[in-house]
Structure formats: structure tokens, C-alpha cells
């Protein structure tokens, strides 16, 4: 059974203070690892897909990396508008294309 | 481009009343469709998924049911709501290429009183 564990559960940063969120996963054959951003009261917004170990993706102040056991979402010089819950999910394939999600990291960036 | 819609956005219903939540996808054909429930501190729980018209798979036995009457329409229903049905309901679709990432709708906040 696929498993995804995200840490920390909550992270509070000062504006400009860089940090990383962790997503550890156990899956029998990774097809893709996904990062989402979710604002309060809204649906998750797709950020990145990572396919294989060593891959990196960047978008503005966010950079996602992938190893064989975990993924990191690095946030460089965050701004208050980066405050959100960040969700990680994996897809191990199969005919129904179901994803397994972590519980998320609630990021708060103070001005 | 593809767009996913959900309605209503918010709903307050008494215990024992029926429920119907609707999800539609534009700009794609034959997508896989999913219903999730998100409760505070519990993450995303997959409720149902559908790979085609009339094809529904249930992940969790419960008070809810789902139907897919048209290719891009997915409906979540209940005959009698329970207090425990309160939550944030999300619909999602999958692009059947690449790693099959899912794209989510705006969600429906359901409060059962």
C-alpha cells in the first residue's frame, strides 16, 4: 500500500527566511510525485510533477526535488502570499490512476 | 484549456435531508473523475472514482453514492444526510497522459445541522 508522510505539519517563517518541506513516500513503482498548493476554502492547485529521482522543477520561489524515498519543496525568500497548505501525492500506476495524498504542511509566512 | 466546475459552493442542510452535488469538466473528453472529502486535520479522503459513463467505484462504504450520467458530469448524492457528512467536498479530473496528475475543482463546503 502506498504511503505518504509530510513534515512538518506546520511551519511558521518570517518573510525572506528560506526553508524546506519534506514528503517521504513508500510506493511500489513510482509513476509520478505531485505537489499542490491549497488556500483556505479552495481546491488544491497543481504545482509540479516529478517523475524520477534527481529531477528538479522550479516555479517562482518554489523548487521541488526528488530522491528515491522523499521529495523536498524548497521555498526561497518566501513572501506572505506563499502562506498556504502544501500537499504531496504519489501515483504508483494502475488502471484507475488513484493518487495517495499526504496530510499536508501548513505554511505561514509572517511579514 | 480545461475547466472544472462545482456547485453549489456552500450548502447548509439538516440531518436526514437529501444531497446532490454536481461537478462538470470542460475542454476534455473521457476524463477519469474523482470525489474527495476533506475534513480538518484528516487530509483528502477518496470517496468515489469513475473511468467512464455509468462506471462508479466506491472507496469507502458510507451514506453517499455517486453517478456519472454524462461523460463530463459527476454527481455526489445522499438520500439522508448524517452529521458526519459535513466537510469540504472536492471533485477532480485526470489527464490520461504523463503521470496522471489530478486537477481539482473549487470545492463545496457542506454543513449538516
Tab-separated table of C-alpha atoms in Angstrom:
chain	number	residue	atom	x	y	z
A	1	UNK	CA	0.000	0.000	0.000
A	2	UNK	CA	1.325	3.424	-0.995
A	3	UNK	CA	2.098	5.787	1.877
A	4	UNK	CA	2.947	9.490	2.001
A	5	UNK	CA	4.133	11.327	5.110
A	6	UNK	CA	4.669	15.077	5.147
A	7	UNK	CA	6.660	17.030	7.697
A	8	UNK	CA	6.440	19.284	9.499
A	9	UNK	CA	2.677	19.517	9.983
A	10	UNK	CA	3.010	23.280	10.350
A	11	UNK	CA	5.816	25.731	9.654
A	12	UNK	CA	5.966	29.391	10.513
A	13	UNK	CA	8.567	31.564	8.746
A	14	UNK	CA	9.475	35.201	8.637
A	15	UNK	CA	9.336	36.877	5.266
A	16	UNK	CA	12.624	36.157	3.462
A	17	UNK	CA	13.501	33.159	5.665
A	18	UNK	CA	14.110	30.202	3.316
A	19	UNK	CA	13.186	26.667	4.342
A	20	UNK	CA	12.094	23.245	3.048
A	21	UNK	CA	9.078	20.996	3.352
A	22	UNK	CA	9.518	17.234	3.316
A	23	UNK	CA	7.473	14.484	1.694
A	24	UNK	CA	8.514	10.892	2.406
A	25	UNK	CA	6.890	8.186	0.358
A	26	UNK	CA	6.640	4.425	0.050
A	27	UNK	CA	5.356	3.179	-3.280
A	28	UNK	CA	5.740	0.088	-5.417
A	29	UNK	CA	6.910	1.723	-8.622
A	30	UNK	CA	6.630	5.491	-8.753
A	31	UNK	CA	4.842	6.856	-11.781
A	32	UNK	CA	4.813	10.428	-10.513
A	33	UNK	CA	5.065	12.588	-7.395
A	34	UNK	CA	2.950	15.734	-7.247
A	35	UNK	CA	2.968	18.928	-5.233
A	36	UNK	CA	-0.158	21.015	-4.729
A	37	UNK	CA	-0.871	24.308	-3.014
A	38	UNK	CA	-4.181	24.767	-1.205
A	39	UNK	CA	-5.502	28.085	0.057
A	40	UNK	CA	-8.192	28.096	2.787
A	41	UNK	CA	-11.635	27.277	1.404
A	42	UNK	CA	-10.333	26.446	-2.095
A	43	UNK	CA	-9.451	23.358	-4.056
A	44	UNK	CA	-5.800	22.248	-4.338
A	45	UNK	CA	-3.858	23.937	-7.116
A	46	UNK	CA	-1.427	21.782	-9.067
A	47	UNK	CA	2.216	22.919	-8.846
A	48	UNK	CA	4.637	20.239	-10.049
A	49	UNK	CA	5.026	16.681	-11.286
A	50	UNK	CA	8.318	14.874	-10.624
A	51	UNK	CA	8.894	11.617	-12.462
A	52	UNK	CA	12.235	10.197	-11.348
A	53	UNK	CA	14.986	10.579	-8.751
A	54	UNK	CA	17.262	13.521	-9.407
A	55	UNK	CA	14.614	15.572	-11.143
A	56	UNK	CA	14.004	19.191	-10.130
A	57	UNK	CA	11.249	21.652	-11.031
A	58	UNK	CA	11.057	25.379	-10.259
A	59	UNK	CA	8.306	27.955	-10.172
A	60	UNK	CA	8.984	31.428	-8.844
A	61	UNK	CA	10.231	30.969	-5.233
A	62	UNK	CA	9.447	27.230	-5.173
A	63	UNK	CA	11.767	24.406	-6.139
A	64	UNK	CA	10.806	20.745	-5.890
A	65	UNK	CA	13.352	17.942	-5.806
A	66	UNK	CA	13.002	14.160	-5.769
A	67	UNK	CA	15.029	11.245	-4.422
A	68	UNK	CA	14.112	7.562	-4.314
A	69	UNK	CA	12.478	7.956	-0.900
A	70	UNK	CA	11.472	11.582	-0.489
A	71	UNK	CA	10.776	14.903	-2.089
A	72	UNK	CA	11.550	18.375	-0.847
A	73	UNK	CA	9.771	21.610	-1.609
A	74	UNK	CA	12.285	24.391	-1.103
A	75	UNK	CA	10.923	27.888	-0.567
A	76	UNK	CA	13.424	30.662	-1.183
A	77	UNK	CA	12.867	34.097	0.365
A	78	UNK	CA	9.163	33.459	0.987
A	79	UNK	CA	6.553	36.190	0.977
A	80	UNK	CA	3.299	36.333	2.979
A	81	UNK	CA	1.375	35.354	-0.163
A	82	UNK	CA	3.177	31.989	-0.103
A	83	UNK	CA	1.190	31.112	3.034
A	84	UNK	CA	-0.928	28.041	2.266
A	85	UNK	CA	-1.138	24.310	2.866
A	86	UNK	CA	1.195	22.334	0.603
A	87	UNK	CA	0.122	18.815	-0.302
A	88	UNK	CA	2.238	15.993	-1.668
A	89	UNK	CA	0.814	12.990	-3.551
A	90	UNK	CA	2.115	9.936	-5.395
A	91	UNK	CA	0.832	7.761	-8.212
A	92	UNK	CA	2.063	4.190	-8.470
A	93	UNK	CA	0.170	3.473	-11.678
A	94	UNK	CA	-2.654	1.016	-12.169
A	95	UNK	CA	-5.763	1.293	-14.288
A	96	UNK	CA	-7.654	3.675	-12.039
A	97	UNK	CA	-4.938	6.330	-11.656
A	98	UNK	CA	-5.635	6.936	-7.993
A	99	UNK	CA	-3.345	9.221	-6.018
A	100	UNK	CA	-2.217	8.810	-2.423
A	101	UNK	CA	-2.010	12.133	-0.585
A	102	UNK	CA	-0.128	13.246	2.482
A	103	UNK	CA	-1.892	15.314	5.120
A	104	UNK	CA	-0.076	18.467	4.114
A	105	UNK	CA	2.148	21.134	5.656
A	106	UNK	CA	0.532	24.390	6.724
A	107	UNK	CA	2.983	27.172	5.883
A	108	UNK	CA	2.582	30.609	7.429
A	109	UNK	CA	4.872	33.435	6.329
A	110	UNK	CA	4.813	36.474	8.578
A	111	UNK	CA	5.650	39.943	7.198
B	1	UNK	CA	-7.971	24.817	-21.817
B	2	UNK	CA	-9.742	22.625	-19.298
B	3	UNK	CA	-12.024	23.929	-16.556
B	4	UNK	CA	-13.754	22.128	-13.724
B	5	UNK	CA	-16.860	23.477	-12.030
B	6	UNK	CA	-18.583	22.506	-8.797
B	7	UNK	CA	-21.833	23.706	-7.324
B	8	UNK	CA	-23.094	24.779	-5.021
B	9	UNK	CA	-20.121	26.472	-3.363
B	10	UNK	CA	-21.648	26.223	0.104
B	11	UNK	CA	-24.572	24.276	1.473
B	12	UNK	CA	-26.236	24.009	4.872
B	13	UNK	CA	-28.589	21.066	5.207
B	14	UNK	CA	-30.482	19.494	8.124
B	15	UNK	CA	-29.837	15.932	9.215
B	16	UNK	CA	-31.979	13.496	7.233
B	17	UNK	CA	-32.316	15.702	4.161
B	18	UNK	CA	-31.127	14.619	0.674
B	19	UNK	CA	-27.975	15.851	-1.041
B	20	UNK	CA	-26.906	16.447	-4.613
B	21	UNK	CA	-23.538	17.959	-5.507
B	22	UNK	CA	-22.589	18.421	-9.137
B	23	UNK	CA	-19.256	18.547	-10.916
B	24	UNK	CA	-18.666	19.245	-14.614
B	25	UNK	CA	-15.477	19.378	-16.657
B	26	UNK	CA	-14.994	21.420	-19.819
B	27	UNK	CA	-12.342	21.182	-22.508
B	28	UNK	CA	-11.551	17.472	-22.338
B	29	UNK	CA	-13.215	14.186	-23.188
B	30	UNK	CA	-13.449	10.858	-21.375
B	31	UNK	CA	-11.626	12.030	-18.241
B	32	UNK	CA	-11.324	9.968	-15.079
B	33	UNK	CA	-13.342	11.738	-12.379
B	34	UNK	CA	-12.972	11.648	-8.596
B	35	UNK	CA	-14.882	12.758	-5.494
B	36	UNK	CA	-12.914	13.524	-2.333
B	37	UNK	CA	-13.903	14.701	1.125
B	38	UNK	CA	-11.525	16.836	3.145
B	39	UNK	CA	-12.030	17.098	6.896
B	40	UNK	CA	-9.934	19.333	9.099
B	41	UNK	CA	-6.669	17.623	10.025
B	42	UNK	CA	-7.518	14.430	8.146
B	43	UNK	CA	-6.298	15.101	4.650
B	44	UNK	CA	-8.022	14.130	1.426
B	45	UNK	CA	-10.229	11.038	1.537
B	46	UNK	CA	-11.114	9.484	-1.829
B	47	UNK	CA	-14.819	8.628	-1.906
B	48	UNK	CA	-15.581	7.582	-5.487
B	49	UNK	CA	-13.938	7.492	-8.871
B	50	UNK	CA	-15.212	6.898	-12.379
B	51	UNK	CA	-13.397	5.823	-15.539
B	52	UNK	CA	-16.430	6.263	-17.820
B	53	UNK	CA	-20.157	6.924	-18.103
B	54	UNK	CA	-22.095	4.785	-15.645
B	55	UNK	CA	-18.887	3.306	-14.168
B	56	UNK	CA	-18.511	4.099	-10.467
B	57	UNK	CA	-16.092	2.654	-7.943
B	58	UNK	CA	-16.569	3.256	-4.234
B	59	UNK	CA	-13.587	3.558	-1.953
B	60	UNK	CA	-15.302	3.919	1.396
B	61	UNK	CA	-18.659	2.358	2.404
B	62	UNK	CA	-20.828	5.173	3.659
B	63	UNK	CA	-24.003	7.175	3.381
B	64	UNK	CA	-23.104	8.594	-0.035
B	65	UNK	CA	-23.427	7.493	-3.651
B	66	UNK	CA	-22.124	8.802	-6.966
B	67	UNK	CA	-23.306	8.772	-10.548
B	68	UNK	CA	-21.888	9.756	-13.924
B	69	UNK	CA	-24.802	10.351	-16.300
B	70	UNK	CA	-22.679	12.101	-18.950
B	71	UNK	CA	-19.021	11.960	-19.960
B	72	UNK	CA	-18.048	15.164	-18.181
B	73	UNK	CA	-20.599	15.210	-15.350
B	74	UNK	CA	-20.140	13.633	-11.926
B	75	UNK	CA	-22.767	13.783	-9.181
B	76	UNK	CA	-22.460	13.024	-5.474
B	77	UNK	CA	-25.705	12.177	-3.691
B	78	UNK	CA	-27.210	11.090	-0.420
B	79	UNK	CA	-30.762	10.119	0.468
B	80	UNK	CA	-30.431	11.091	4.130
B	81	UNK	CA	-27.575	13.216	5.432
B	82	UNK	CA	-25.795	12.496	8.701
B	83	UNK	CA	-23.906	14.972	10.882
B	84	UNK	CA	-20.714	13.123	9.954
B	85	UNK	CA	-21.241	14.006	6.275
B	86	UNK	CA	-20.176	17.593	6.968
B	87	UNK	CA	-16.963	18.557	5.237
B	88	UNK	CA	-15.339	20.059	2.176
B	89	UNK	CA	-16.121	18.076	-0.969
B	90	UNK	CA	-13.772	18.217	-3.918
B	91	UNK	CA	-14.145	16.939	-7.455
B	92	UNK	CA	-11.088	16.233	-9.580
B	93	UNK	CA	-10.252	15.001	-13.077
B	94	UNK	CA	-7.210	13.262	-14.505
B	95	UNK	CA	-5.465	13.958	-17.746
B	96	UNK	CA	-4.853	10.458	-19.164
B	97	UNK	CA	-1.276	11.176	-20.208
B	98	UNK	CA	2.030	11.508	-18.408
B	99	UNK	CA	1.906	10.805	-14.694
B	100	UNK	CA	-1.875	11.297	-14.428
B	101	UNK	CA	-1.838	14.312	-12.182
B	102	UNK	CA	-5.252	15.374	-10.929
B	103	UNK	CA	-6.828	18.803	-11.239
B	104	UNK	CA	-9.301	19.939	-8.640
B	105	UNK	CA	-12.456	21.995	-8.663
B	106	UNK	CA	-13.186	24.853	-6.255
B	107	UNK	CA	-14.996	22.597	-3.767
B	108	UNK	CA	-18.314	22.582	-1.905
B	109	UNK	CA	-18.472	23.339	1.807
B	110	UNK	CA	-21.278	21.173	3.298
B	111	UNK	CA	-22.533	21.742	6.820
B	112	UNK	CA	-25.088	19.306	8.186
B	113	UNK	CA	-27.015	20.725	11.153
